PDB file of C-alpha atoms in Angstrom:
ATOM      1  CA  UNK A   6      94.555  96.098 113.282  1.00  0.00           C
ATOM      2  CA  UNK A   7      98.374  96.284 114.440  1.00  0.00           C
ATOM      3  CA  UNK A   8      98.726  92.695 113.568  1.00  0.00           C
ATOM      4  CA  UNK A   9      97.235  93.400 110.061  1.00  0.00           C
ATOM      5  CA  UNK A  10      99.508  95.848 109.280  1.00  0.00           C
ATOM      6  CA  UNK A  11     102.677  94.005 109.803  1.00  0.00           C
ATOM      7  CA  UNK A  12     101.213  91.443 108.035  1.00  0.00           C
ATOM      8  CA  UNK A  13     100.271  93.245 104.696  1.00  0.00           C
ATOM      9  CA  UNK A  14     104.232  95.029 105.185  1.00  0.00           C
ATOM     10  CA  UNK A  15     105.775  91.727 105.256  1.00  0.00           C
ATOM     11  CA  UNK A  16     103.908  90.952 102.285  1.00  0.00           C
ATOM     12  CA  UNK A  17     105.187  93.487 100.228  1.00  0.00           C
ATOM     13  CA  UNK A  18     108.784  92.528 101.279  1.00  0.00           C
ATOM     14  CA  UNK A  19     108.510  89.060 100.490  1.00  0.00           C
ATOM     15  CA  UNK A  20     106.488  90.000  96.876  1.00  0.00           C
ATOM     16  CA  UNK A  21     107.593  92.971  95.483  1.00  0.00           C
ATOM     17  CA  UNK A  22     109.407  93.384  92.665  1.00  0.00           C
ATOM     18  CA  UNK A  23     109.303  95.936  89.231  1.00  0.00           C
ATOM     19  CA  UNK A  24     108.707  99.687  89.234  1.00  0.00           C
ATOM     20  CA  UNK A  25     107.497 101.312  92.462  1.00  0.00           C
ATOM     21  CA  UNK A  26     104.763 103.760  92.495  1.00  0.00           C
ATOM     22  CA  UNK A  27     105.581 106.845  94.057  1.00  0.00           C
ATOM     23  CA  UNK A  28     103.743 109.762  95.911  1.00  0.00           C
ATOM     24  CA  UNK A  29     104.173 112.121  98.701  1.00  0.00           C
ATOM     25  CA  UNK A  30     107.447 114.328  97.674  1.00  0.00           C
ATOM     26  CA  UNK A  31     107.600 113.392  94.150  1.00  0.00           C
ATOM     27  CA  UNK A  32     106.325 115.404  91.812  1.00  0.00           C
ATOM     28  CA  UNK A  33     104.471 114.971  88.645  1.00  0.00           C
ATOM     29  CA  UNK A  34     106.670 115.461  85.199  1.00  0.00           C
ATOM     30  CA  UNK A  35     106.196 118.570  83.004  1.00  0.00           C
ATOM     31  CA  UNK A  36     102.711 118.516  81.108  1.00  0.00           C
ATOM     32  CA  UNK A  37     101.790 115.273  83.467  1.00  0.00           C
ATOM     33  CA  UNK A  38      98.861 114.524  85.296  1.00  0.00           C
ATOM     34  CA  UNK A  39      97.411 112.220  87.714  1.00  0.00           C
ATOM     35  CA  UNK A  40      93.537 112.152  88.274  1.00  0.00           C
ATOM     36  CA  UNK A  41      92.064 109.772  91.185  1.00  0.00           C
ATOM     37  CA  UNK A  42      88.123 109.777  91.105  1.00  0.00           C
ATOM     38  CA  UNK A  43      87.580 107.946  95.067  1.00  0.00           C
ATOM     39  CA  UNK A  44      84.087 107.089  96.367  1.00  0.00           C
ATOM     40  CA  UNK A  45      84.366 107.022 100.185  1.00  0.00           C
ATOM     41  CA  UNK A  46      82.256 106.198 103.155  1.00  0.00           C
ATOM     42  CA  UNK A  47      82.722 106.889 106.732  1.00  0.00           C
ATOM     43  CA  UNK A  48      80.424 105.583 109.206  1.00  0.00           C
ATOM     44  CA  UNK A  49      80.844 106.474 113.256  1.00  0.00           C
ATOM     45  CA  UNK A  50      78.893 105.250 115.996  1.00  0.00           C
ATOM     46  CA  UNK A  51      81.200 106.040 118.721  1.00  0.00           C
ATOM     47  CA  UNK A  52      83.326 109.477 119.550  1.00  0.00           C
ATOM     48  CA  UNK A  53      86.117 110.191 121.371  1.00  0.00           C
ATOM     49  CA  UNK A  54      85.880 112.053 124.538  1.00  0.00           C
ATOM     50  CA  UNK A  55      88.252 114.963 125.787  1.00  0.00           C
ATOM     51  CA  UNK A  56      90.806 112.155 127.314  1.00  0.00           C
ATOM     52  CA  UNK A  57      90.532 109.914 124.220  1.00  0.00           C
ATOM     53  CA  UNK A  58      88.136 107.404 125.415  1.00  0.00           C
ATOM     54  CA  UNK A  59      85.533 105.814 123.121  1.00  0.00           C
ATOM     55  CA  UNK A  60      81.878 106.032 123.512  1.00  0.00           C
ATOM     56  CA  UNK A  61      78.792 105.393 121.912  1.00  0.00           C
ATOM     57  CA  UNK A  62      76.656 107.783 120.325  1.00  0.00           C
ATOM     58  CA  UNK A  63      73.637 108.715 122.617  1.00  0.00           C
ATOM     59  CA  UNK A  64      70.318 106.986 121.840  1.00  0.00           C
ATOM     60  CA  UNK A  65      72.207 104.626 119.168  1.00  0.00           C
ATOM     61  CA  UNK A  66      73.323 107.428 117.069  1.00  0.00           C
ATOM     62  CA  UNK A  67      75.152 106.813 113.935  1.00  0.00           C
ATOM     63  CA  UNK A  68      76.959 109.518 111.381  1.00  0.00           C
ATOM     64  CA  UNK A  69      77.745 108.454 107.821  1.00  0.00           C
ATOM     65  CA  UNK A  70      79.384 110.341 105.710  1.00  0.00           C
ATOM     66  CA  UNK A  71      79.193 109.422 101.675  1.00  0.00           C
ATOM     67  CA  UNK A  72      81.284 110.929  99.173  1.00  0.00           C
ATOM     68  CA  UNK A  73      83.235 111.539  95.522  1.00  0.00           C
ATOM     69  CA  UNK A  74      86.124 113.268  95.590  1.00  0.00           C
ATOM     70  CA  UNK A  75      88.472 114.171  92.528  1.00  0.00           C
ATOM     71  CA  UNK A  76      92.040 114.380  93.271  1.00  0.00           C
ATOM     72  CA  UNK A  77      94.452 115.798  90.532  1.00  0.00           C
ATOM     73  CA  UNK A  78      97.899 116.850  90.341  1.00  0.00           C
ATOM     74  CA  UNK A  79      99.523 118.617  87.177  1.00  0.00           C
ATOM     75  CA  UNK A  80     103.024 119.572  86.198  1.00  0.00           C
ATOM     76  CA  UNK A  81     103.382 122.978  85.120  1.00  0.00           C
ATOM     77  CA  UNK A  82     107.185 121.973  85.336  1.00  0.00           C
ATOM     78  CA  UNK A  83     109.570 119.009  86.469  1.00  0.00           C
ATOM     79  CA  UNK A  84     109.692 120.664  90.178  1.00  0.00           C
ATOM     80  CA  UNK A  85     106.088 122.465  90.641  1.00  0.00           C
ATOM     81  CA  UNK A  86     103.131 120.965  90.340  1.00  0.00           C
ATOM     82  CA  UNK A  87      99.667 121.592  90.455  1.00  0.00           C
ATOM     83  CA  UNK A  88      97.278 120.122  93.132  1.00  0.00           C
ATOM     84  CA  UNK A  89      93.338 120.060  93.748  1.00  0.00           C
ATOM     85  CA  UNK A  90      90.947 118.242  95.726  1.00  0.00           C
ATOM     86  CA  UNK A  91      86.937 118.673  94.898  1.00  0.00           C
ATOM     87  CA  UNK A  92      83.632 116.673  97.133  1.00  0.00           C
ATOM     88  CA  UNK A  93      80.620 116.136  96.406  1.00  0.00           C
ATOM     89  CA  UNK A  94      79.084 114.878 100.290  1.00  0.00           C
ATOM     90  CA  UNK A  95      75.945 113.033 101.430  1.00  0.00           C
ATOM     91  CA  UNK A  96      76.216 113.108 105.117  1.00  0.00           C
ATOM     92  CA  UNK A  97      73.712 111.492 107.042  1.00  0.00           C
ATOM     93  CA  UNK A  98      73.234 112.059 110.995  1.00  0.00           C
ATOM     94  CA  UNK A  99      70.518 110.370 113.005  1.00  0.00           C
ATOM     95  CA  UNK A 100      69.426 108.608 116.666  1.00  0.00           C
ATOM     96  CA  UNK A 101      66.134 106.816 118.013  1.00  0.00           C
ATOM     97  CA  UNK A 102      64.753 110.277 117.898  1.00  0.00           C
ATOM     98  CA  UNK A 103      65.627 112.471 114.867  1.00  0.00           C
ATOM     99  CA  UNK A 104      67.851 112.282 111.555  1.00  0.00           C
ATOM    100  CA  UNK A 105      69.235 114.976 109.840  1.00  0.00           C
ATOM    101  CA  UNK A 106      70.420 114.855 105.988  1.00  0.00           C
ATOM    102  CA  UNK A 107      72.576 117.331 103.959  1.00  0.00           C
ATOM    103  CA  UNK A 108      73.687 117.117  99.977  1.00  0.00           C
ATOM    104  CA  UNK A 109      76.204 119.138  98.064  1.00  0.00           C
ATOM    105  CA  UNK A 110      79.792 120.757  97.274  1.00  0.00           C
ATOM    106  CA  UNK A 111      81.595 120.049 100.495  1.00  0.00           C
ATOM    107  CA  UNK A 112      85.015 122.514 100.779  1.00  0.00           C
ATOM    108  CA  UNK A 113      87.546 122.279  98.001  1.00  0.00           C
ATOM    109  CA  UNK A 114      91.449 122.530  98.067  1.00  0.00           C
ATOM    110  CA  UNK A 115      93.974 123.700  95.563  1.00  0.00           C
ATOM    111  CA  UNK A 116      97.837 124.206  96.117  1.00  0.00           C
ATOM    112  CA  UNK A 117     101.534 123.850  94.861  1.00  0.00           C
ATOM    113  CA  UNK A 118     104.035 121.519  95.354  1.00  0.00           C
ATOM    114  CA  UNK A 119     107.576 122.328  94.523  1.00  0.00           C
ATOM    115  CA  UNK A 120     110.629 119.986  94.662  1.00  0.00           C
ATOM    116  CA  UNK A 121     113.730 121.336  96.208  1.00  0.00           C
ATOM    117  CA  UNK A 122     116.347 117.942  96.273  1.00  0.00           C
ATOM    118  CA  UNK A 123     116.660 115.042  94.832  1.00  0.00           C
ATOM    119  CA  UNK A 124     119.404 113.490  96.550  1.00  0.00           C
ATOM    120  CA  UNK A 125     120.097 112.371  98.653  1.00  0.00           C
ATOM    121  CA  UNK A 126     116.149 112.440  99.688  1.00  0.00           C
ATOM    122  CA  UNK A 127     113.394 113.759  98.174  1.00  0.00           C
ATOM    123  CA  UNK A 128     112.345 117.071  99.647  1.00  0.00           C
ATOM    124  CA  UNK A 129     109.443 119.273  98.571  1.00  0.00           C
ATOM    125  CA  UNK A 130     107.375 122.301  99.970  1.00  0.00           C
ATOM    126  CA  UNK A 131     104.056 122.559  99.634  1.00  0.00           C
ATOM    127  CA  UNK A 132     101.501 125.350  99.854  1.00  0.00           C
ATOM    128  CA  UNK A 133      97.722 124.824 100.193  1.00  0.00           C
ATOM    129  CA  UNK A 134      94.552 126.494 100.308  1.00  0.00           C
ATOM    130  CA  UNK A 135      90.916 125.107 101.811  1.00  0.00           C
ATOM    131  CA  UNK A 136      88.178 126.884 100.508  1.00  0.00           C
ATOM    132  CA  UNK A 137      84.769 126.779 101.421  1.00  0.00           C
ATOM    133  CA  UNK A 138      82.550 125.369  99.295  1.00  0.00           C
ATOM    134  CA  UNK A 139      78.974 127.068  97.693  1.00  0.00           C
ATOM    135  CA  UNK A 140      76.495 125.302 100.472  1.00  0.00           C
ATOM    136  CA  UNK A 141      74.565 126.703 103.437  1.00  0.00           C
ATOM    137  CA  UNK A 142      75.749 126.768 106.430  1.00  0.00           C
ATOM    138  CA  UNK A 143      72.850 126.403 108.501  1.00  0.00           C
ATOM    139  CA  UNK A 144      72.768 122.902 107.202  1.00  0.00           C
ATOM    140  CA  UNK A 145      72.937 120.109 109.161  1.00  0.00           C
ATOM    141  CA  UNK A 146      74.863 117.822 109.433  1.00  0.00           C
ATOM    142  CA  UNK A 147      77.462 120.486 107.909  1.00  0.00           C
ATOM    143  CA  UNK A 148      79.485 120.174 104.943  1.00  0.00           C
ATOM    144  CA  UNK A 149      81.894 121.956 105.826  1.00  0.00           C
ATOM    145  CA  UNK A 150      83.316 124.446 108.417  1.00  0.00           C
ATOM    146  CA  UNK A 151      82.285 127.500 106.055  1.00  0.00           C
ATOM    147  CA  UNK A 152      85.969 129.086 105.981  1.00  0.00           C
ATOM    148  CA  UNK A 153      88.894 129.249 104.813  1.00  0.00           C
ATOM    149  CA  UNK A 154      92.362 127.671 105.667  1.00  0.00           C
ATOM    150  CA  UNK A 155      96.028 127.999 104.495  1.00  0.00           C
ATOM    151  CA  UNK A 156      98.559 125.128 105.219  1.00  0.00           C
ATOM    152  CA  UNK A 157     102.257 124.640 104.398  1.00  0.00           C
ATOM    153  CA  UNK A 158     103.763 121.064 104.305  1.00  0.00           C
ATOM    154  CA  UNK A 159     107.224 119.587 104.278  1.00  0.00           C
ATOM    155  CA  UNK A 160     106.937 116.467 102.516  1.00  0.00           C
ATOM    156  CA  UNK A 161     110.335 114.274 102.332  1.00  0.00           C
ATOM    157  CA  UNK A 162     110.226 110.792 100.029  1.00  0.00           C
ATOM    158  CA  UNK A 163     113.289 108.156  99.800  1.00  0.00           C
ATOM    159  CA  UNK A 164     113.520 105.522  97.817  1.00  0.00           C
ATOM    160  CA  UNK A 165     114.730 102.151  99.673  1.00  0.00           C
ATOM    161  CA  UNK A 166     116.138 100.370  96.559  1.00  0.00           C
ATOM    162  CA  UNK A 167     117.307  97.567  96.420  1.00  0.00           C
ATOM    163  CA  UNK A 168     114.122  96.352  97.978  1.00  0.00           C
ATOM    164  CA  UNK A 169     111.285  97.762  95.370  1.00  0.00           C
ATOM    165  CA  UNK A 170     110.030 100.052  98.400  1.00  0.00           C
ATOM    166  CA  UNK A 171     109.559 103.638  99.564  1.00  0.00           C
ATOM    167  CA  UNK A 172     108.825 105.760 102.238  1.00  0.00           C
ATOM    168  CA  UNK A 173     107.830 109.141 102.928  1.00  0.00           C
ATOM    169  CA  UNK A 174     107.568 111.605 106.067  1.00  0.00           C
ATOM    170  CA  UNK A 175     105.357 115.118 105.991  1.00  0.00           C
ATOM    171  CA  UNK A 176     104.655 117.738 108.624  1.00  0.00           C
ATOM    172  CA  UNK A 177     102.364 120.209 108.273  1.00  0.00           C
ATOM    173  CA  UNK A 178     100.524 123.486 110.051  1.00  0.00           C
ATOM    174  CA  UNK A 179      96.946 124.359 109.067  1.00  0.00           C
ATOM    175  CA  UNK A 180      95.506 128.156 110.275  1.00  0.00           C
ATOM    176  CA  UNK A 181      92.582 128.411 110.002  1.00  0.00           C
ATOM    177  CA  UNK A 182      90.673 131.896 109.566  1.00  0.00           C
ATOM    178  CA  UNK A 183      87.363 131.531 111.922  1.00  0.00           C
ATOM    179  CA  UNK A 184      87.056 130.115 115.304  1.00  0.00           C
ATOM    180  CA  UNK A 185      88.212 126.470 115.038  1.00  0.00           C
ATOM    181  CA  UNK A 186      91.645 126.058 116.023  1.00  0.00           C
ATOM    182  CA  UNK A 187      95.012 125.819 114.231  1.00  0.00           C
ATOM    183  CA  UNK A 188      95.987 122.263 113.381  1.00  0.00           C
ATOM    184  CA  UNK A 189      99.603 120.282 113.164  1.00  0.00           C
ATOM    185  CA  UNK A 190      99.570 117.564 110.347  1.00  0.00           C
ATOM    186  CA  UNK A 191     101.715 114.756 110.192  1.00  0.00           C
ATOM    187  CA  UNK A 192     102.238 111.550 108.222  1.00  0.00           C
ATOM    188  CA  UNK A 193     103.991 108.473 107.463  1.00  0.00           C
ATOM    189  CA  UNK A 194     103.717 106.305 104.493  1.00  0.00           C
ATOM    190  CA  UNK A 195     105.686 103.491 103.351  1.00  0.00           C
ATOM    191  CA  UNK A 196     104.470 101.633  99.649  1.00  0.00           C
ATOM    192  CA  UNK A 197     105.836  99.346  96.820  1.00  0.00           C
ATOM    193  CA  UNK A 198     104.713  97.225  94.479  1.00  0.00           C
ATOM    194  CA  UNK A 199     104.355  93.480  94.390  1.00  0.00           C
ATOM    195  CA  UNK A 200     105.027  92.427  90.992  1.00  0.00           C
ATOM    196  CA  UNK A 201     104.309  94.150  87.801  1.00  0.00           C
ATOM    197  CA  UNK A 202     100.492  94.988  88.721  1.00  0.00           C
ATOM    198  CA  UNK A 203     100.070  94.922  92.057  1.00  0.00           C
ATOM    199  CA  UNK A 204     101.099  97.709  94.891  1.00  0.00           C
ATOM    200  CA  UNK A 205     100.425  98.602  97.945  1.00  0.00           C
ATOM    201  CA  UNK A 206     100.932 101.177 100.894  1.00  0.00           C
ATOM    202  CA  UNK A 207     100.080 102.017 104.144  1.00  0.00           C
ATOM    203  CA  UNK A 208      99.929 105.624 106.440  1.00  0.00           C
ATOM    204  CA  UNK A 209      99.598 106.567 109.472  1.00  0.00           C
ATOM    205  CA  UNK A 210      97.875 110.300 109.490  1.00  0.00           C
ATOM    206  CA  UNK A 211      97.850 112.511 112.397  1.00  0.00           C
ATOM    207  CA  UNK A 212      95.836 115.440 113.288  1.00  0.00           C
ATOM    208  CA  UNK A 213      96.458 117.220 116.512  1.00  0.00           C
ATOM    209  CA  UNK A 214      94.586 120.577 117.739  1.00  0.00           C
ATOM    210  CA  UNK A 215      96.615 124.020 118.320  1.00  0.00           C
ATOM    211  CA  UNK A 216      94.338 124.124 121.376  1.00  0.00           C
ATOM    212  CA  UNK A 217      93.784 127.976 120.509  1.00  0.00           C
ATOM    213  CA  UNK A 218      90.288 128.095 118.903  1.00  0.00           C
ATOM    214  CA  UNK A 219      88.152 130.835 119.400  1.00  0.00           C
ATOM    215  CA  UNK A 220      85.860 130.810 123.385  1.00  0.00           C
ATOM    216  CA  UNK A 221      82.319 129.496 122.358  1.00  0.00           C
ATOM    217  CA  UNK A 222      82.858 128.052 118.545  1.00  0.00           C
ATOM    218  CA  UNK A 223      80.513 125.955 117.880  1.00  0.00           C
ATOM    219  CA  UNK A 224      79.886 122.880 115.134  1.00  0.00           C
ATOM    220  CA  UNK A 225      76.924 120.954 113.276  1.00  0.00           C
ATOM    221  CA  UNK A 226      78.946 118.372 112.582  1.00  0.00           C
ATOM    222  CA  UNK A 227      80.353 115.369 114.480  1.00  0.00           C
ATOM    223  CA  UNK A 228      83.804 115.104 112.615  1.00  0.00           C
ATOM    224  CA  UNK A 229      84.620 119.059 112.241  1.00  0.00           C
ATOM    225  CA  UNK A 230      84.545 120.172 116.447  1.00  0.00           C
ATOM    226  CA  UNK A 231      86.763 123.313 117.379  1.00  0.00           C
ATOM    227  CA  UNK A 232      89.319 121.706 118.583  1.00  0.00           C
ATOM    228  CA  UNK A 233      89.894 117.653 117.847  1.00  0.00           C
ATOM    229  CA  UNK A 234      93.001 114.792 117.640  1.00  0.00           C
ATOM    230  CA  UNK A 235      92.532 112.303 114.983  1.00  0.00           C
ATOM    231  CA  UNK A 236      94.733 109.697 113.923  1.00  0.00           C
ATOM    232  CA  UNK A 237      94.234 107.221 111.016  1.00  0.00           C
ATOM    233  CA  UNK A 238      95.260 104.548 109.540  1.00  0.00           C
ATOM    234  CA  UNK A 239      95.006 104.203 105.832  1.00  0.00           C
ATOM    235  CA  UNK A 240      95.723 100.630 104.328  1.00  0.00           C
ATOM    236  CA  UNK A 241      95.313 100.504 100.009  1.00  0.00           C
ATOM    237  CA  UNK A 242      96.141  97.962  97.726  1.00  0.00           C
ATOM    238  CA  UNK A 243      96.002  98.407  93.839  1.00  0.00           C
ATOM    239  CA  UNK A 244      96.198  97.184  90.452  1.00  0.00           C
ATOM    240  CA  UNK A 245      97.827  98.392  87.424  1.00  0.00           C
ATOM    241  CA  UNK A 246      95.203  97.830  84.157  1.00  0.00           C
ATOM    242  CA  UNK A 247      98.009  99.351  82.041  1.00  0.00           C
ATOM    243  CA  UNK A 248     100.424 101.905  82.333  1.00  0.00           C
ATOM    244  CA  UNK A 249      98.150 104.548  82.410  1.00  0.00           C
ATOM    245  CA  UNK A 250      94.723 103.164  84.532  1.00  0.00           C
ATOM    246  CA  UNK A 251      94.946 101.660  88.174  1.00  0.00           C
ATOM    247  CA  UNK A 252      92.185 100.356  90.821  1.00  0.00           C
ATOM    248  CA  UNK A 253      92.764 101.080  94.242  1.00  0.00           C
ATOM    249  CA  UNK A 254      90.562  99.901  97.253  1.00  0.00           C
ATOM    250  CA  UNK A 255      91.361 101.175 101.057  1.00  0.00           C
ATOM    251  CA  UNK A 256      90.406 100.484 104.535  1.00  0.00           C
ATOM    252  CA  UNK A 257      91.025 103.322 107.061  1.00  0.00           C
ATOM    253  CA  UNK A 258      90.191 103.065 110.318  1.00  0.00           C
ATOM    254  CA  UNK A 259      90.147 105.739 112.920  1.00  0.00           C
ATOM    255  CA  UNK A 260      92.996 104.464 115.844  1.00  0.00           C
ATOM    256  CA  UNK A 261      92.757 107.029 118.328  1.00  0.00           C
ATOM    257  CA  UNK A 262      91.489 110.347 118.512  1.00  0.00           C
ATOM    258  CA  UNK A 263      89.922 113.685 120.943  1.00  0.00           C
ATOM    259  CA  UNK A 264      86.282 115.151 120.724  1.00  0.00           C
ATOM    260  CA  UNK A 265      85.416 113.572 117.111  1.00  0.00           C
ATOM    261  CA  UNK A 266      83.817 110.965 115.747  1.00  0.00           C
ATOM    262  CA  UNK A 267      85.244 107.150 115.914  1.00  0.00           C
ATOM    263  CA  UNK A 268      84.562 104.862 113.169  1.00  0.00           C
ATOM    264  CA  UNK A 269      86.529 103.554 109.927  1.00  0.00           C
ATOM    265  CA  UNK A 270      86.050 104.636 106.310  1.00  0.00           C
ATOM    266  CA  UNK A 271      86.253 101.958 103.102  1.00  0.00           C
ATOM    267  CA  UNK A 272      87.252 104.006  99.509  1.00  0.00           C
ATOM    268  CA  UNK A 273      87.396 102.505  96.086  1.00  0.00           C
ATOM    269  CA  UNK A 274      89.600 104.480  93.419  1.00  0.00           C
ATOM    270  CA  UNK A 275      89.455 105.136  89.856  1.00  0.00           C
ATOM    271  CA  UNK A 276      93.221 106.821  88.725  1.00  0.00           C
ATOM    272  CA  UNK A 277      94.042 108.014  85.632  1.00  0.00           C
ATOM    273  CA  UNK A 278      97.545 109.020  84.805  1.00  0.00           C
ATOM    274  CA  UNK A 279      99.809 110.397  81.799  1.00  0.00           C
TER     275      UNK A 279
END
């Protein structure tokens, strides 16, 4: 996967060229809006132990986890924007022995993002609220951790004109209000395009545990233990229809990680801007 990488980078140096599509710190103009309808799927059959080692899942397990997700962001001005994040799930858990299905509203997010500077980087803060979403949770595999968490982000963007490219940094603290523990976030990202309809990025997410959940807490599902690393790996490429409609497909792979699941998820985007 390393090698892959640097070879989709160096494409995008050699390639790009036009307007670059931005994320991360920007924010969306006044009365603008950017809607991304993603199908995803995850599928695990290893996990990482507590020293990071891979494994397979007992008596040839395998997890899936199928879902639609709506991404949006709004500007109620230039500087603040408007952000939310709604699932629908089908997860899927099952070994030479049993299988376990759930369906519904997985959690839901909504927040603000507010640009500080412009130059000579783009800085912005962000404030963001998990809640949980209307399912059971007795259900298994779970939808969702049944709770609700409160995260603030520093997100910092820079354009690296000339070369049609960009790159952003974020950091980021999750509590969370039951017994799983406290989370730091961070990311990199760096994107461009490639000509006048094609673009591309690639981050590298990382979730690492506070360490400080509650004695006991316990979990019905593989990906959402008390207290887990995860880092990813998210690789997208897109095309521009016109200005205002784009196809994106991803590959994200799971790299490394600390009592979770291990596996890779594939996504294909509908977006929808104005």
């Amino acid at each position: 996967m390393k090698g892959k990488a640097i070879v989709f980078i160096a494409a995008l140096l050699f390639m790009a060229s036009g307007n670059l599509v931005f994320a991360g710190a920007w924010t969306s103009k006044q009365g603008g809006m950017y809607n991304k309808l993603a199908f995803n799927y995850f599928e695990s059959k290893h996990y990482y132990d507590d020293d990071g080692d891979r494994h397979r899942l007992a008596y040839d397990g395998q997890y899936s986890d199928t879902n639609l997700n709506w991404y949006l962001e709004y500007g109620l001005s230039d500087q603040l924007t408007l952000i939310g994040s709604f699932y629908y799930k089908w997860l899927e858990q099952e070994n030479d022995y049993f299988i376990a299905k759930s369906e519904g509203v997985g959690d839901f997010e909504v927040g603000l993002k507010w640009r500080i500077l412009d130059e000579p980087v783009v800085l912005a803060i962000q404030g963001l609220t998990k809640i949980s979403g209307p399912y059971d949770d007795n259900e298994v595999p779970g939808l969702g951790n049944d709770q609700t968490d409160f995260e603030l982000r520093l997100l910092l963007g820079k354009s690296l004109y000339p070369l049609p490219l960009y790159m952003g940094l974020e950091a980021a603290y999750r509590w969370r209000t039951k017994a799983p523990s406290d989370e730091w976030r961070l990311l990199a990202e760096l994107g461009g395009n490639a000509g006048k309809y094609f673009y591309g990025r690639i981050k590298l997410d990382c979730l690492f545990s506070a360490n400080n959940a509650d004695s006991g807490a316990g979990f019905t599902n593989i990906t959402l233990t008390p207290e887990y690393d995860l880092i990813t790996l998210d690789t997208t490429v897109g095309v521009n229809i016109n200005k205002h409609l784009s196809l994106e497909l991803s590959y994200t792979p799971t790299i490394h990680g600390e009592n979770t699941a291990a596996g890779y998820t594939v996504s294909s985007a509908l977006i929808y801007s104005f």
